[in-house]
XYZ file of C-alpha atoms in Angstrom:
345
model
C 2.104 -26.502 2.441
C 4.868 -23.981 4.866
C 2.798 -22.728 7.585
C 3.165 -19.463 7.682
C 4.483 -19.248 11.203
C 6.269 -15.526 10.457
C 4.557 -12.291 10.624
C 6.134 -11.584 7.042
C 4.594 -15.081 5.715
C 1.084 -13.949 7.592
C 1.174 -11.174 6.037
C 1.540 -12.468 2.432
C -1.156 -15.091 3.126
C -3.813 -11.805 4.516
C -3.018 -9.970 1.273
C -3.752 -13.160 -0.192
C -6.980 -13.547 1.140
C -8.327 -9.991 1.168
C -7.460 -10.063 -2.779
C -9.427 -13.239 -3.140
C -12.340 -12.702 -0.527
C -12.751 -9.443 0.590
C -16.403 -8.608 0.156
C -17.873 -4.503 -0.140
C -20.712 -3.181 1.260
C -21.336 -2.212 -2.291
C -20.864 -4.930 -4.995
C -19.802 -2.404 -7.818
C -16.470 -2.334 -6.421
C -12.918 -3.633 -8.005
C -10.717 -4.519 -4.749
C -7.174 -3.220 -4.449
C -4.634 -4.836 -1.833
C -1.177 -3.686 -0.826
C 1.413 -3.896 2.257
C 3.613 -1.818 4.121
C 2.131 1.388 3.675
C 1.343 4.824 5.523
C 2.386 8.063 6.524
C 5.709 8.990 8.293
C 4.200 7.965 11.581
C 2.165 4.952 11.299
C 2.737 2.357 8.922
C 0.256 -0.634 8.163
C 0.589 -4.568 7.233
C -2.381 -4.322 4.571
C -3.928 -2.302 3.353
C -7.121 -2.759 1.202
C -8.879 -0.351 -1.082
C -11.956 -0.238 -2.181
C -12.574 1.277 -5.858
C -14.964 2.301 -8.312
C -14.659 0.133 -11.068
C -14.641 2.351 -13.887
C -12.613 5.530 -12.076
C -9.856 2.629 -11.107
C -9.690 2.162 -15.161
C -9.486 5.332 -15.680
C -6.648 5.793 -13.728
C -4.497 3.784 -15.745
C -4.086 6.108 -18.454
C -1.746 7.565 -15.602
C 0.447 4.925 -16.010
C 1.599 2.463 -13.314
C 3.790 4.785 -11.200
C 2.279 6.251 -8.489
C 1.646 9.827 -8.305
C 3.324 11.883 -5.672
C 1.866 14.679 -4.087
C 3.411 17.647 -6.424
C 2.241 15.774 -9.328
C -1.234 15.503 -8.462
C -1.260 19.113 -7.351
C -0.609 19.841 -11.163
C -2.921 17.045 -13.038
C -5.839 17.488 -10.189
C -5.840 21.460 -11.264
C -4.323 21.145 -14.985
C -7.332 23.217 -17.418
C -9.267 21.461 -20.182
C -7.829 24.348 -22.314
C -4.442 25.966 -22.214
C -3.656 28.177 -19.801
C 0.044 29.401 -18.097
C 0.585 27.510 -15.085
C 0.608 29.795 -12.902
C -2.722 31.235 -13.500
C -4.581 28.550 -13.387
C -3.096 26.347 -10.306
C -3.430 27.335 -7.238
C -0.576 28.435 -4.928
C 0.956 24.974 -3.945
C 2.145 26.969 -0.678
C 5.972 26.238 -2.057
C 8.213 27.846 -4.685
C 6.706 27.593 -7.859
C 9.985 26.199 -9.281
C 8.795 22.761 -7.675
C 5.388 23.279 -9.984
C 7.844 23.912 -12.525
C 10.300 20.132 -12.324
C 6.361 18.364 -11.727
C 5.027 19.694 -14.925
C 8.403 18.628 -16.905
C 8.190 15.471 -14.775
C 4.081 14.558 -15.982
C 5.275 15.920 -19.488
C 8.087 13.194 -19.878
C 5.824 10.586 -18.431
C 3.132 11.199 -21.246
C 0.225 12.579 -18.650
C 0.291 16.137 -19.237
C 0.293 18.282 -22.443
C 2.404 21.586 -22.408
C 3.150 24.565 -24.489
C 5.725 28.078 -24.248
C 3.779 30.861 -25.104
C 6.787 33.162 -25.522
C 8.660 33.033 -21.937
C 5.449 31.069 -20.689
C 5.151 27.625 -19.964
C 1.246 26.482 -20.824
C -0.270 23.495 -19.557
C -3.385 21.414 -20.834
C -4.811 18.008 -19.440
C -4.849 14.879 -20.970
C -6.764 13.536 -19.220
C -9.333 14.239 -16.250
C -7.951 12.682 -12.620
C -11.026 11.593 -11.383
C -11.330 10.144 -7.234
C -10.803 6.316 -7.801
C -10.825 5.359 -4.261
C -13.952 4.855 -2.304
C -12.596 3.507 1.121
C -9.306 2.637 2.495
C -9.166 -0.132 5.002
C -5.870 -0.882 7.354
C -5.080 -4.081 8.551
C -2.412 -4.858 11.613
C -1.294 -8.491 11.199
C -0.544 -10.442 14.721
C -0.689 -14.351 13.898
C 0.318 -14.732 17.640
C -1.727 -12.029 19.356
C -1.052 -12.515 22.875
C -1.073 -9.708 26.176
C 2.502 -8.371 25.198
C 1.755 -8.148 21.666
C -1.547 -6.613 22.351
C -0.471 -4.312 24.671
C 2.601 -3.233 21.602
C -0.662 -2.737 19.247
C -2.681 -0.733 21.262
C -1.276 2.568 21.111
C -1.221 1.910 17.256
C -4.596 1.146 17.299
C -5.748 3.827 19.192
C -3.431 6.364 17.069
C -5.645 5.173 13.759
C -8.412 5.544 15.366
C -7.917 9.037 16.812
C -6.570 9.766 13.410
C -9.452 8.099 11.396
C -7.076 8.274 7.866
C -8.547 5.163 7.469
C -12.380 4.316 6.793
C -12.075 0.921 9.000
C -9.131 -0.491 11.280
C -8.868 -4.328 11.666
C -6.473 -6.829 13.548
C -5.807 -10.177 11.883
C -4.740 -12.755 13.877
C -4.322 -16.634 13.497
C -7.523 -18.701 13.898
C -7.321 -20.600 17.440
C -10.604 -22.452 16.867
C -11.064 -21.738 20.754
C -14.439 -21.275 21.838
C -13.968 -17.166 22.533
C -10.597 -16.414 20.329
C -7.970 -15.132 22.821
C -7.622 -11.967 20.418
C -11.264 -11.099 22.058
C -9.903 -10.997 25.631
C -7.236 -8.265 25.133
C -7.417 -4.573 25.733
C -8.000 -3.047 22.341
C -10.196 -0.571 20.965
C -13.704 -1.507 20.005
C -13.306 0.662 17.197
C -11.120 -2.080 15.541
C -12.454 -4.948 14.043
C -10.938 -8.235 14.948
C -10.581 -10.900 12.286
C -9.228 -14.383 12.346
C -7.339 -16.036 9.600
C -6.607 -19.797 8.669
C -3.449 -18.725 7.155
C -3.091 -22.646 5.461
C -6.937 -22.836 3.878
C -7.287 -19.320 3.853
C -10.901 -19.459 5.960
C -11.384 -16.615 8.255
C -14.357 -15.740 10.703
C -14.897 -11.952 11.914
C -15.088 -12.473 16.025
C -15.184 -8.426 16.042
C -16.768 -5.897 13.626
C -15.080 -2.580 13.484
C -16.823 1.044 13.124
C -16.458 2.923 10.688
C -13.713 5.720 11.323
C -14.841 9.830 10.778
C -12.542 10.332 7.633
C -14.209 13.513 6.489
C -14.156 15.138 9.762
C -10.323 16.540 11.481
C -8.657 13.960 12.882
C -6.244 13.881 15.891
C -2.774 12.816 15.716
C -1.807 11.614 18.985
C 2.013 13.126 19.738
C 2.844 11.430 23.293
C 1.076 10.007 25.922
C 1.706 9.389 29.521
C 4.083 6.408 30.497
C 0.935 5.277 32.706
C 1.200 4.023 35.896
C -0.511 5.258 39.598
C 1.785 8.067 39.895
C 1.708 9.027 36.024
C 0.216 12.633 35.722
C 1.248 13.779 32.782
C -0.479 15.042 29.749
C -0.904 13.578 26.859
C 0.513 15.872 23.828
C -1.511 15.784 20.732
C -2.362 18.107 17.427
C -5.424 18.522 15.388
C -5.292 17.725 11.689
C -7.586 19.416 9.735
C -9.924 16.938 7.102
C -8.572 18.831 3.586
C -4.961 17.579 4.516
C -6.045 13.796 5.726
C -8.168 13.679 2.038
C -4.401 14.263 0.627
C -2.683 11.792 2.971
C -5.447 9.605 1.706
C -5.328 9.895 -1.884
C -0.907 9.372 -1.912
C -1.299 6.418 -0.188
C -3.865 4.994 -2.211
C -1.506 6.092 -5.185
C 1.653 4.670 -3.602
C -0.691 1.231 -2.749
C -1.622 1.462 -6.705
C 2.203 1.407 -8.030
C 3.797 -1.223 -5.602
C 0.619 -3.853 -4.737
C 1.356 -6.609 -2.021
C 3.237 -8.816 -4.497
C 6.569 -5.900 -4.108
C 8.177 -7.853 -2.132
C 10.697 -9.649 -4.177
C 12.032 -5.967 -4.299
C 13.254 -6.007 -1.063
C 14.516 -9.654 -1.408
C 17.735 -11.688 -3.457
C 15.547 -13.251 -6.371
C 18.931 -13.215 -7.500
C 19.870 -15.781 -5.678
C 20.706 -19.291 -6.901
C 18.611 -20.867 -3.768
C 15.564 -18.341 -4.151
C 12.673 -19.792 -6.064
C 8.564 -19.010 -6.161
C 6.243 -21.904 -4.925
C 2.461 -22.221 -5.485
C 0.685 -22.776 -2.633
C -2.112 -21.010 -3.932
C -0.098 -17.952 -4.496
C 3.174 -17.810 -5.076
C 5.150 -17.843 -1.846
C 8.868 -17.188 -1.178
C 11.393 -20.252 -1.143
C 14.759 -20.448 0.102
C 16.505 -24.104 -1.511
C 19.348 -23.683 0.961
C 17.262 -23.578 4.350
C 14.483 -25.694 3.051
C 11.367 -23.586 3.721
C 9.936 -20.342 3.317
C 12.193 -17.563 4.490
C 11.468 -13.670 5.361
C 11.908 -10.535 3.901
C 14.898 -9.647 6.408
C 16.177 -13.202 6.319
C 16.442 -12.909 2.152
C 19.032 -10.066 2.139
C 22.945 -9.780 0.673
C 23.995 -10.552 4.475
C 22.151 -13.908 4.354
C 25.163 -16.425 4.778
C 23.505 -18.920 2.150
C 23.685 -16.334 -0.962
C 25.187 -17.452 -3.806
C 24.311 -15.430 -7.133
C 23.202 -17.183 -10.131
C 25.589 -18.721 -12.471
C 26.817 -16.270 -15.464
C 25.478 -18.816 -17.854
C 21.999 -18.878 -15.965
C 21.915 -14.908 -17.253
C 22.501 -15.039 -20.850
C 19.405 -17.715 -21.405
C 16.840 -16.776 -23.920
C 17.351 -14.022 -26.825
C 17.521 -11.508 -26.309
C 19.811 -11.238 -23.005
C 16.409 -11.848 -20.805
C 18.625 -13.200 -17.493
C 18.138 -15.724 -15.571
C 15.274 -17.246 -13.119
C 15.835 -14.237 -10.509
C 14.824 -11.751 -13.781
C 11.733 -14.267 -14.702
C 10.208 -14.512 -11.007
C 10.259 -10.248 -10.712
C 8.748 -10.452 -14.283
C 5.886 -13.278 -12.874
C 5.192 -10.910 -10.068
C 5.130 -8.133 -11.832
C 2.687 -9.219 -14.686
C 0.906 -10.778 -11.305
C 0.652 -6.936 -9.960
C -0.819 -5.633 -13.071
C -3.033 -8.069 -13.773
C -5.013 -6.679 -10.751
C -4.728 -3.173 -12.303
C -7.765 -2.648 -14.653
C -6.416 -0.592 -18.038
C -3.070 -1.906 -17.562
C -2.908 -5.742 -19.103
């Protein structure tokens, strides 16, 4: 087995393991894991969501894309009977010609029923969008959390937790099997829950539990902060952000974590590639033949010096025109994705 000796390859094996192990305070939950997700200011490793079982099911009549924040404006207010739009949403706080493009938008997707009534375009539901997600947990992966790389992650950590978007804020790092783990010895907040990771057998140990983060309450989004130092006397520069807006930041990215999943990256990678192939090591890990071992995200790119498209003849396998291994592994990750989608198989 390729230790996974990369933050990318960390990352994949976390994802991994919170899909697999992650255990709920309440056992009527259906866990949801994704990566590389957040708001235009903080982006996280993992993320892990915790859903009601049958609301998660009930969100696939939505379909698999996510839904972006005009959309849900419309299908979160959409009536049970029919009723002109603008009557019976509430003022978006934008030109209505937006509310306009996201009802023709849900229409073509199949999610929303409408209607003209003369010069009047009338809306109807399809279906109820009911609150899916119970908690959303972030996770920072650091295999290699030493002083400079804890002192890099501390003003993230103390951002989230000033912030509280998220219901619990934890720092994986790679298992030591040390007495006290060194992650326990840096400066981080105690708000954040420490967790180490066997990234090869997959065993972890919590050596820190977090708290649990004030998500219904304003949260404060920290702007700037002093340089530090003896001589430092500046202010730190921050803005209040009131709970009805964080409940929205909340519910896109547990849409956006819904559509993509932690198995999207072969999107950002060449499964095109004549050297790129998908090995089981009890998930399916990225391969590159032509360096021998598992490669990153930014390593697997069109300015990697190794890639070499597949053949012609690789792509016209199969009938119809189905293309060639690079097509089958985004189909094996996708069918992967939905699997873990209830409503979706």
């Amino acid at each position: 087995m390729a230790r996974s000796d990369s933050e990318f390859l960390f990352e994949l094996r976390c994802c991994r393991w919170a899909e697999r192990t992650w255990q709920p305070d309440h056992p009527e939950t259906t866990v949801l894991v994704a990566r590389q997700l957040g708001t235009k200011r903080r982006r996280w490793d993992t993320i892990v969501l915790e859903c009601d079982p049958a609301a998660l099911r009930h969100r696939a009549n939505f379909g698999p894309d996510r839904l972006g924040s005009d959309l849900l404006h419309v299908l979160r207010n959409a009536p049970e009977e029919w009723a002109y739009y603008r009557d019976c949403l509430p003022d978006p706080g934008y030109p209505w010609r937006y509310v306009r493009e996201s009802i023709h938008e849900a229409d073509d997707r199949g999610i929303l029923e409408t209607r003209r009534y003369g010069n009047r375009i009338e809306i109807r539901r399809k279906w109820p969008y009911r609150d899916w997600v119970n908690r959303i947990v972030a996770v920072e992966n650091k295999p290699d959390l030493d002083a400079s790389a804890a002192r890099d992650l501390r003003p993230q950590l103390e951002y989230d937790v000033a912030m509280a978007l998220a219901d619990e804020v934890w720092v994986a790092t790679r298992r030591t099997g040390e007495r006290i783990e060194p992650a326990l010895l840096e400066r981080l907040p105690v708000e954040a829950g420490i967790l180490t990771l066997d990234p090869d057998t997959l065993e972890s140990e919590v050596a820190w539990y977090p708290r649990s983060l004030a998500v219904t309450e304003a949260g404060t989004r920290i702007l700037e902060r002093p340089a530090g130092g003896s001589h430092d006397a500046s202010p730190a520069e921050f803005e209040y952000v009131d709970a009805a807006e964080k409940a929205r930041k909340r519910l896109e990215i547990a849409e956006r974590a819904y559509e993509r999943g932690w198995r999207s990256f072969v999107d950002t990678m060449r499964p095109d590639c004549r050297h790129f192939e998908l090995r089981s090591e009890g998930q399916f890990m990225p391969w590159c033949g032509a360096k021998g071992r598992c490669q990153t995200a930014s390593e697997c790119s069109s300015r990697c010096p190794d890639v070499e498209p597949e053949p012609p003849a690789w792509r016209t396998r199969g009938w119809p025109i189905e293309g060639g291994p690079g097509k089958r592994v985004t189909q094996l990750l996708e069918e992967r994705r939905r699997r873990q989608r209830p409503g979706l198989e």
